[in-house]
Protein backbone atom coordinates (compact mmCIF):
# COMPACT_ATOMS: atom_id res chain seq x y z
CA UNK A 1 0.00 0.00 0.00
CA UNK A 2 2.80 2.43 0.86
CA UNK A 3 4.65 1.68 -2.36
CA UNK A 4 1.50 2.28 -4.39
CA UNK A 5 0.88 5.56 -2.55
CA UNK A 6 4.42 6.71 -3.33
CA UNK A 7 4.02 5.83 -7.00
CA UNK A 8 0.71 7.69 -7.21
CA UNK A 9 2.19 10.73 -5.49
CA UNK A 10 5.13 10.86 -7.89
CA UNK A 11 2.82 10.50 -10.88
CA UNK A 12 0.64 13.31 -9.53
CA UNK A 13 3.62 15.62 -9.04
CA UNK A 14 5.09 14.74 -12.45
CA UNK A 15 1.85 15.81 -14.09
CA UNK A 16 2.11 19.21 -12.41
CA UNK A 17 5.71 19.83 -13.55
CA UNK A 18 5.78 20.37 -17.28
CA UNK A 19 9.18 19.81 -18.85
CA UNK A 20 10.19 22.32 -21.50
CA UNK A 21 11.28 21.40 -25.01
CA UNK A 22 15.00 21.50 -24.26
CA UNK A 23 14.82 19.08 -21.33
CA UNK A 24 12.65 16.74 -23.40
CA UNK A 25 15.17 17.00 -26.23
CA UNK A 26 17.99 16.09 -23.84
CA UNK A 27 16.12 12.96 -22.81
CA UNK A 28 15.43 12.06 -26.44
CA UNK A 29 19.09 12.50 -27.39
CA UNK A 30 20.19 10.32 -24.47
CA UNK A 31 17.80 7.63 -25.66
CA UNK A 32 18.91 7.94 -29.30
CA UNK A 33 22.56 7.59 -28.28
CA UNK A 34 21.74 4.53 -26.17
CA UNK A 35 23.07 6.25 -23.05
CA UNK A 36 21.69 5.19 -19.67
CA UNK A 37 18.30 6.84 -19.12
CA UNK A 38 19.05 7.80 -15.55
CA UNK A 39 18.88 11.59 -15.61
CA UNK A 40 17.52 13.27 -12.50
CA UNK A 41 13.71 13.23 -12.38
CA UNK A 42 11.90 16.41 -13.50
CA UNK A 43 10.78 17.27 -9.96
CA UNK A 44 14.31 17.04 -8.65
CA UNK A 45 15.63 18.87 -11.71
CA UNK A 46 13.37 21.75 -10.75
CA UNK A 47 14.61 21.42 -7.17
CA UNK A 48 18.23 21.70 -8.33
CA UNK A 49 17.39 24.95 -10.10
CA UNK A 50 15.73 26.30 -6.95
CA UNK A 51 18.54 25.22 -4.63
CA UNK A 52 21.24 26.82 -6.76
CA UNK A 53 19.16 29.97 -7.08
CA UNK A 54 18.25 30.22 -3.39
CA UNK A 55 21.79 29.49 -2.21
CA UNK A 56 23.25 32.13 -4.51
CA UNK A 57 25.88 29.62 -5.63
CA UNK A 58 28.42 31.04 -8.06
CA UNK A 59 30.55 27.90 -8.44
CA UNK A 60 29.02 24.44 -8.97
CA UNK A 61 30.76 21.07 -9.10
CA UNK A 62 28.84 18.31 -10.85
CA UNK A 63 30.07 14.73 -10.45
CA UNK A 64 28.52 12.82 -13.33
CA UNK A 65 27.40 14.79 -16.40
CA UNK A 66 25.69 12.10 -18.51
CA UNK A 67 23.72 14.06 -21.16
CA UNK A 68 23.60 17.44 -19.45
CA UNK A 69 20.07 17.33 -18.00
CA UNK A 70 21.13 18.13 -14.44
CA UNK A 71 23.77 20.57 -15.70
CA UNK A 72 21.15 22.62 -17.52
CA UNK A 73 18.87 22.55 -14.47
CA UNK A 74 21.62 23.86 -12.20
CA UNK A 75 22.83 26.45 -14.72
CA UNK A 76 19.31 27.87 -14.83
CA UNK A 77 19.65 28.73 -11.16
CA UNK A 78 22.99 30.53 -11.51
CA UNK A 79 23.50 34.21 -12.17
CA UNK A 80 25.39 35.40 -15.23
CA UNK A 81 28.76 35.15 -13.48
CA UNK A 82 28.31 31.56 -12.29
CA UNK A 83 30.35 28.58 -13.46
CA UNK A 84 30.01 24.81 -13.46
CA UNK A 85 32.84 22.30 -13.42
CA UNK A 86 31.46 18.96 -14.57
CA UNK A 87 33.31 15.66 -14.10
CA UNK A 88 32.50 12.90 -16.57
CA UNK A 89 34.23 9.56 -17.15
CA UNK A 90 33.31 9.22 -20.82
CA UNK A 91 34.29 11.83 -23.43
CA UNK A 92 31.32 10.92 -25.65
CA UNK A 93 28.88 11.62 -22.80
CA UNK A 94 30.63 14.91 -22.03
CA UNK A 95 30.34 15.91 -25.68
CA UNK A 96 26.57 15.35 -25.61
CA UNK A 97 26.26 17.25 -22.32
CA UNK A 98 28.33 20.15 -23.63
CA UNK A 99 26.17 20.47 -26.74
CA UNK A 100 23.04 20.63 -24.59
CA UNK A 101 24.60 23.25 -22.33
CA UNK A 102 25.47 25.26 -25.44
CA UNK A 103 21.90 24.99 -26.74
CA UNK A 104 20.64 26.18 -23.35
CA UNK A 105 22.89 29.22 -23.52
CA UNK A 106 25.39 28.17 -20.86
CA UNK A 107 28.20 26.84 -23.04
CA UNK A 108 30.68 29.43 -21.82
CA UNK A 109 29.86 28.78 -18.17
CA UNK A 110 30.76 25.09 -18.01
CA UNK A 111 34.09 23.26 -17.99
CA UNK A 112 34.25 19.49 -18.51
CA UNK A 113 36.99 17.36 -17.02
CA UNK A 114 37.18 13.88 -18.49
CA UNK A 115 38.32 10.75 -16.66
CA UNK A 116 37.95 9.13 -13.27
CA UNK A 117 36.20 11.63 -11.01
CA UNK A 118 38.47 10.76 -8.08
CA UNK A 119 41.51 11.89 -10.09
CA UNK A 120 39.78 15.09 -11.20
CA UNK A 121 38.78 15.84 -7.62
CA UNK A 122 42.37 15.43 -6.48
CA UNK A 123 43.44 17.88 -9.20
CA UNK A 124 40.80 20.41 -8.13
CA UNK A 125 42.01 20.14 -4.55
CA UNK A 126 45.62 20.64 -5.61
CA UNK A 127 44.56 23.69 -7.63
CA UNK A 128 42.92 25.17 -4.54
CA UNK A 129 39.50 25.38 -6.14
CA UNK A 130 36.39 25.89 -4.00
CA UNK A 131 32.72 25.40 -4.76
CA UNK A 132 29.40 26.63 -3.38
CA UNK A 133 27.27 23.76 -4.66
CA UNK A 134 27.87 20.06 -5.34
CA UNK A 135 25.71 17.55 -7.20
CA UNK A 136 26.78 13.91 -6.85
CA UNK A 137 25.21 11.54 -9.38
CA UNK A 138 27.84 9.07 -10.55
CA UNK A 139 29.24 5.63 -9.64
CA UNK A 140 27.82 4.62 -6.29
CA UNK A 141 30.97 2.82 -5.07
CA UNK A 142 32.67 6.20 -4.66
CA UNK A 143 29.83 8.16 -3.07
CA UNK A 144 31.56 8.39 0.32
CA UNK A 145 34.82 9.40 -1.36
CA UNK A 146 32.97 12.07 -3.32
CA UNK A 147 31.44 13.37 -0.10
CA UNK A 148 34.88 13.55 1.54
CA UNK A 149 36.18 15.62 -1.37
CA UNK A 150 33.09 17.82 -1.36
CA UNK A 151 33.73 18.67 2.28
CA UNK A 152 37.33 19.56 1.45
CA UNK A 153 36.41 21.68 -1.57
CA UNK A 154 33.37 23.38 -0.03
CA UNK A 155 33.05 27.02 0.83
CA UNK A 156 31.34 27.74 4.20
CA UNK A 157 27.61 27.22 3.76
CA UNK A 158 27.99 25.19 0.56
CA UNK A 159 25.15 22.87 -0.49
CA UNK A 160 25.79 19.18 -1.23
CA UNK A 161 23.17 17.11 -3.07
CA UNK A 162 23.32 13.39 -3.84
CA UNK A 163 20.93 11.41 -6.07
CA UNK A 164 19.69 7.77 -6.21
CA UNK A 165 19.98 7.04 -2.50
CA UNK A 166 17.49 4.18 -2.53
CA UNK A 167 19.06 2.28 -5.45
CA UNK A 168 15.63 1.22 -6.70
CA UNK A 169 14.83 -0.24 -3.30
CA UNK A 170 18.07 -2.14 -2.75
CA UNK A 171 19.19 0.23 0.00
CA UNK A 172 16.12 -0.71 2.04
CA UNK A 173 16.54 -4.45 1.59
CA UNK A 174 18.63 -5.60 4.56
CA UNK A 175 19.31 -8.89 2.79
CA UNK A 176 21.23 -6.98 0.12
CA UNK A 177 24.72 -5.97 1.25
CA UNK A 178 26.83 -5.51 -1.86
CA UNK A 179 29.65 -2.94 -1.84
CA UNK A 180 27.67 -0.23 -3.64
CA UNK A 181 24.67 -0.69 -1.33
CA UNK A 182 26.83 -0.47 1.79
CA UNK A 183 28.58 2.62 0.43
CA UNK A 184 25.30 4.39 -0.30
CA UNK A 185 23.98 3.51 3.16
CA UNK A 186 27.08 5.09 4.72
CA UNK A 187 26.70 8.13 2.45
CA UNK A 188 23.08 8.50 3.57
CA UNK A 189 24.04 8.17 7.23
CA UNK A 190 26.69 10.84 6.93
CA UNK A 191 24.53 13.25 4.95
CA UNK A 192 21.95 13.01 7.72
CA UNK A 193 24.22 12.98 10.78
CA UNK A 194 27.77 14.20 10.01
CA UNK A 195 28.47 17.00 12.54
CA UNK A 196 29.89 19.19 9.77
CA UNK A 197 26.57 19.10 7.91
CA UNK A 198 22.94 19.99 8.38
CA UNK A 199 21.16 17.56 6.12
CA UNK A 200 18.03 15.65 5.27
CA UNK A 201 16.92 12.84 2.96
CA UNK A 202 13.97 12.97 0.55
CA UNK A 203 12.41 9.59 -0.32
CA UNK A 204 10.71 10.34 -3.66
CA UNK A 205 12.13 9.49 -7.09
CA UNK A 206 14.69 6.97 -5.78
CA UNK A 207 15.89 9.28 -3.03
CA UNK A 208 17.75 12.57 -2.80
CA UNK A 209 20.02 13.87 0.00
CA UNK A 210 20.53 17.57 0.66
CA UNK A 211 22.98 19.00 3.18
CA UNK A 212 24.49 22.38 4.01
CA UNK A 213 28.11 22.64 5.14
CA UNK A 214 28.27 24.40 8.49
CA UNK A 215 30.44 27.42 8.93
mmCIF file of N, CA and C in Angstrom, residues 37-90:
data_model
loop_
_atom_site.group_PDB
_atom_site.id
_atom_site.type_symbol
_atom_site.label_atom_id
_atom_site.label_comp_id
_atom_site.label_asym_id
_atom_site.label_seq_id
_atom_site.Cartn_x
_atom_site.Cartn_y
_atom_site.Cartn_z
ATOM 1 N N UNK A 37 19.381 5.877 -19.328
ATOM 2 C CA UNK A 37 18.297 6.837 -19.122
ATOM 3 C C UNK A 37 18.076 7.036 -17.625
ATOM 4 N N UNK A 38 19.063 7.651 -17.003
ATOM 5 C CA UNK A 38 19.051 7.802 -15.545
ATOM 6 C C UNK A 38 19.223 9.267 -15.131
ATOM 7 N N UNK A 39 18.813 10.187 -15.993
ATOM 8 C CA UNK A 39 18.875 11.594 -15.610
ATOM 9 C C UNK A 39 17.992 11.844 -14.393
ATOM 10 N N UNK A 40 18.316 12.903 -13.654
ATOM 11 C CA UNK A 40 17.520 13.269 -12.498
ATOM 12 C C UNK A 40 16.062 13.466 -12.928
ATOM 13 N N UNK A 41 15.129 13.088 -12.057
ATOM 14 C CA UNK A 41 13.706 13.227 -12.376
ATOM 15 C C UNK A 41 13.316 14.702 -12.494
ATOM 16 N N UNK A 42 12.283 15.019 -13.285
ATOM 17 C CA UNK A 42 11.899 16.413 -13.499
ATOM 18 C C UNK A 42 11.677 17.201 -12.206
ATOM 19 N N UNK A 43 11.024 16.573 -11.225
ATOM 20 C CA UNK A 43 10.782 17.270 -9.965
ATOM 21 C C UNK A 43 12.057 17.640 -9.250
ATOM 22 N N UNK A 44 13.036 16.751 -9.284
ATOM 23 C CA UNK A 44 14.313 17.041 -8.647
ATOM 24 C C UNK A 44 15.169 17.951 -9.527
ATOM 25 N N UNK A 45 14.967 17.903 -10.839
ATOM 26 C CA UNK A 45 15.631 18.868 -11.707
ATOM 27 C C UNK A 45 15.196 20.280 -11.369
ATOM 28 N N UNK A 46 13.896 20.445 -11.172
ATOM 29 C CA UNK A 46 13.366 21.748 -10.755
ATOM 30 C C UNK A 46 13.925 22.139 -9.383
ATOM 31 N N UNK A 47 14.060 21.151 -8.493
ATOM 32 C CA UNK A 47 14.609 21.423 -7.172
ATOM 33 C C UNK A 47 16.059 21.883 -7.265
ATOM 34 N N UNK A 48 16.842 21.265 -8.148
ATOM 35 C CA UNK A 48 18.228 21.698 -8.326
ATOM 36 C C UNK A 48 18.292 23.168 -8.754
ATOM 37 N N UNK A 49 17.432 23.556 -9.678
ATOM 38 C CA UNK A 49 17.390 24.954 -10.097
ATOM 39 C C UNK A 49 17.099 25.861 -8.908
ATOM 40 N N UNK A 50 16.114 25.487 -8.113
ATOM 41 C CA UNK A 50 15.729 26.295 -6.955
ATOM 42 C C UNK A 50 16.839 26.370 -5.919
ATOM 43 N N UNK A 51 17.489 25.240 -5.652
ATOM 44 C CA UNK A 51 18.539 25.219 -4.634
ATOM 45 C C UNK A 51 19.728 26.082 -5.032
ATOM 46 N N UNK A 52 20.136 25.983 -6.296
ATOM 47 C CA UNK A 52 21.240 26.821 -6.759
ATOM 48 C C UNK A 52 20.839 28.293 -6.672
ATOM 49 N N UNK A 53 19.635 28.589 -7.094
ATOM 50 C CA UNK A 53 19.161 29.974 -7.080
ATOM 51 C C UNK A 53 19.051 30.518 -5.665
ATOM 52 N N UNK A 54 18.454 29.746 -4.759
ATOM 53 C CA UNK A 54 18.245 30.225 -3.392
ATOM 54 C C UNK A 54 19.549 30.339 -2.617
ATOM 55 N N UNK A 55 20.510 29.458 -2.928
ATOM 56 C CA UNK A 55 21.785 29.491 -2.214
ATOM 57 C C UNK A 55 22.708 30.586 -2.739
ATOM 58 N N UNK A 56 22.382 31.122 -3.911
ATOM 59 C CA UNK A 56 23.254 32.129 -4.514
ATOM 60 C C UNK A 56 24.586 31.569 -4.970
ATOM 61 N N UNK A 57 24.627 30.272 -5.250
ATOM 62 C CA UNK A 57 25.882 29.618 -5.635
ATOM 63 C C UNK A 57 26.442 30.222 -6.910
ATOM 64 N N UNK A 58 27.730 30.516 -6.886
ATOM 65 C CA UNK A 58 28.421 31.041 -8.057
ATOM 66 C C UNK A 58 29.353 30.003 -8.680
ATOM 67 N N UNK A 59 29.667 28.953 -7.928
ATOM 68 C CA UNK A 59 30.547 27.897 -8.442
ATOM 69 C C UNK A 59 29.932 26.544 -8.094
ATOM 70 N N UNK A 60 29.691 25.735 -9.114
ATOM 71 C CA UNK A 60 29.018 24.443 -8.972
ATOM 72 C C UNK A 60 29.948 23.339 -9.445
ATOM 73 N N UNK A 61 30.005 22.260 -8.676
ATOM 74 C CA UNK A 61 30.755 21.074 -9.096
ATOM 75 C C UNK A 61 29.775 19.929 -9.288
ATOM 76 N N UNK A 62 29.724 19.422 -10.504
ATOM 77 C CA UNK A 62 28.842 18.310 -10.850
ATOM 78 C C UNK A 62 29.693 17.062 -11.040
ATOM 79 N N UNK A 63 29.364 16.008 -10.316
ATOM 80 C CA UNK A 63 30.075 14.733 -10.449
ATOM 81 C C UNK A 63 29.157 13.767 -11.181
ATOM 82 N N UNK A 64 29.369 13.633 -12.482
ATOM 83 C CA UNK A 64 28.521 12.817 -13.335
ATOM 84 C C UNK A 64 27.678 13.691 -14.244
ATOM 85 N N UNK A 65 28.112 13.888 -15.489
ATOM 86 C CA UNK A 65 27.401 14.791 -16.403
ATOM 87 C C UNK A 65 26.304 14.093 -17.195
ATOM 88 N N UNK A 66 26.561 12.846 -17.604
ATOM 89 C CA UNK A 66 25.689 12.103 -18.512
ATOM 90 C C UNK A 66 25.364 12.985 -19.725
ATOM 91 N N UNK A 67 24.086 13.298 -19.969
ATOM 92 C CA UNK A 67 23.723 14.057 -21.155
ATOM 93 C C UNK A 67 23.481 15.526 -20.926
ATOM 94 N N UNK A 68 23.721 16.016 -19.718
ATOM 95 C CA UNK A 68 23.602 17.436 -19.453
ATOM 96 C C UNK A 68 22.287 17.889 -18.858
ATOM 97 N N UNK A 69 21.386 16.953 -18.549
ATOM 98 C CA UNK A 69 20.074 17.333 -18.001
ATOM 99 C C UNK A 69 20.243 18.078 -16.677
ATOM 100 N N UNK A 70 20.959 17.482 -15.740
ATOM 101 C CA UNK A 70 21.133 18.133 -14.436
ATOM 102 C C UNK A 70 21.974 19.393 -14.571
ATOM 103 N N UNK A 71 22.943 19.385 -15.489
ATOM 104 C CA UNK A 71 23.765 20.568 -15.697
ATOM 105 C C UNK A 71 22.941 21.758 -16.127
ATOM 106 N N UNK A 72 22.024 21.539 -17.074
ATOM 107 C CA UNK A 72 21.146 22.623 -17.519
ATOM 108 C C UNK A 72 20.270 23.100 -16.376
ATOM 109 N N UNK A 73 19.729 22.167 -15.598
ATOM 110 C CA UNK A 73 18.869 22.547 -14.474
ATOM 111 C C UNK A 73 19.619 23.422 -13.478
ATOM 112 N N UNK A 74 20.854 23.058 -13.159
ATOM 113 C CA UNK A 74 21.617 23.862 -12.204
ATOM 114 C C UNK A 74 22.025 25.198 -12.805
ATOM 115 N N UNK A 75 22.421 25.198 -14.067
ATOM 116 C CA UNK A 75 22.826 26.450 -14.717
ATOM 117 C C UNK A 75 21.682 27.451 -14.726
ATOM 118 N N UNK A 76 20.462 26.967 -14.838
ATOM 119 C CA UNK A 76 19.310 27.867 -14.832
ATOM 120 C C UNK A 76 19.150 28.603 -13.510
ATOM 121 N N UNK A 77 19.734 28.070 -12.452
ATOM 122 C CA UNK A 77 19.648 28.733 -11.160
ATOM 123 C C UNK A 77 20.788 29.692 -10.891
ATOM 124 N N UNK A 78 21.826 29.682 -11.729
ATOM 125 C CA UNK A 78 22.988 30.535 -11.514
ATOM 126 C C UNK A 78 22.750 31.929 -12.077
ATOM 127 N N UNK A 79 23.503 32.891 -11.539
ATOM 128 C CA UNK A 79 23.498 34.207 -12.167
ATOM 129 C C UNK A 79 24.494 34.213 -13.324
ATOM 130 N N UNK A 80 24.583 35.340 -14.013
ATOM 131 C CA UNK A 80 25.390 35.396 -15.235
ATOM 132 C C UNK A 80 26.859 35.116 -14.983
ATOM 133 N N UNK A 81 27.344 35.364 -13.769
ATOM 134 C CA UNK A 81 28.757 35.148 -13.479
ATOM 135 C C UNK A 81 29.074 33.778 -12.935
ATOM 136 N N UNK A 82 28.086 32.885 -12.868
ATOM 137 C CA UNK A 82 28.308 31.563 -12.294
ATOM 138 C C UNK A 82 29.054 30.631 -13.223
ATOM 139 N N UNK A 83 29.620 29.561 -12.652
ATOM 140 C CA UNK A 83 30.352 28.585 -13.456
ATOM 141 C C UNK A 83 30.086 27.187 -12.932
ATOM 142 N N UNK A 84 30.161 26.222 -13.813
ATOM 143 C CA UNK A 84 30.008 24.806 -13.460
ATOM 144 C C UNK A 84 31.251 24.066 -13.932
ATOM 145 N N UNK A 85 31.822 23.269 -13.040
ATOM 146 C CA UNK A 85 32.842 22.304 -13.424
ATOM 147 C C UNK A 85 32.165 20.937 -13.362
ATOM 148 N N UNK A 86 32.168 20.229 -14.477
ATOM 149 C CA UNK A 86 31.463 18.956 -14.569
ATOM 150 C C UNK A 86 32.458 17.832 -14.820
ATOM 151 N N UNK A 87 32.404 16.811 -13.989
ATOM 152 C CA UNK A 87 33.308 15.660 -14.101
ATOM 153 C C UNK A 87 32.573 14.505 -14.771
ATOM 154 N N UNK A 88 33.143 13.982 -15.831
ATOM 155 C CA UNK A 88 32.503 12.896 -16.568
ATOM 156 C C UNK A 88 33.559 11.892 -17.030
ATOM 157 N N UNK A 89 33.295 10.621 -16.792
ATOM 158 C CA UNK A 89 34.229 9.564 -17.150
ATOM 159 C C UNK A 89 34.404 9.439 -18.660
ATOM 160 N N UNK A 90 33.285 9.516 -19.382
ATOM 161 C CA UNK A 90 33.309 9.217 -20.820
ATOM 162 C C UNK A 90 33.294 10.486 -21.663
#
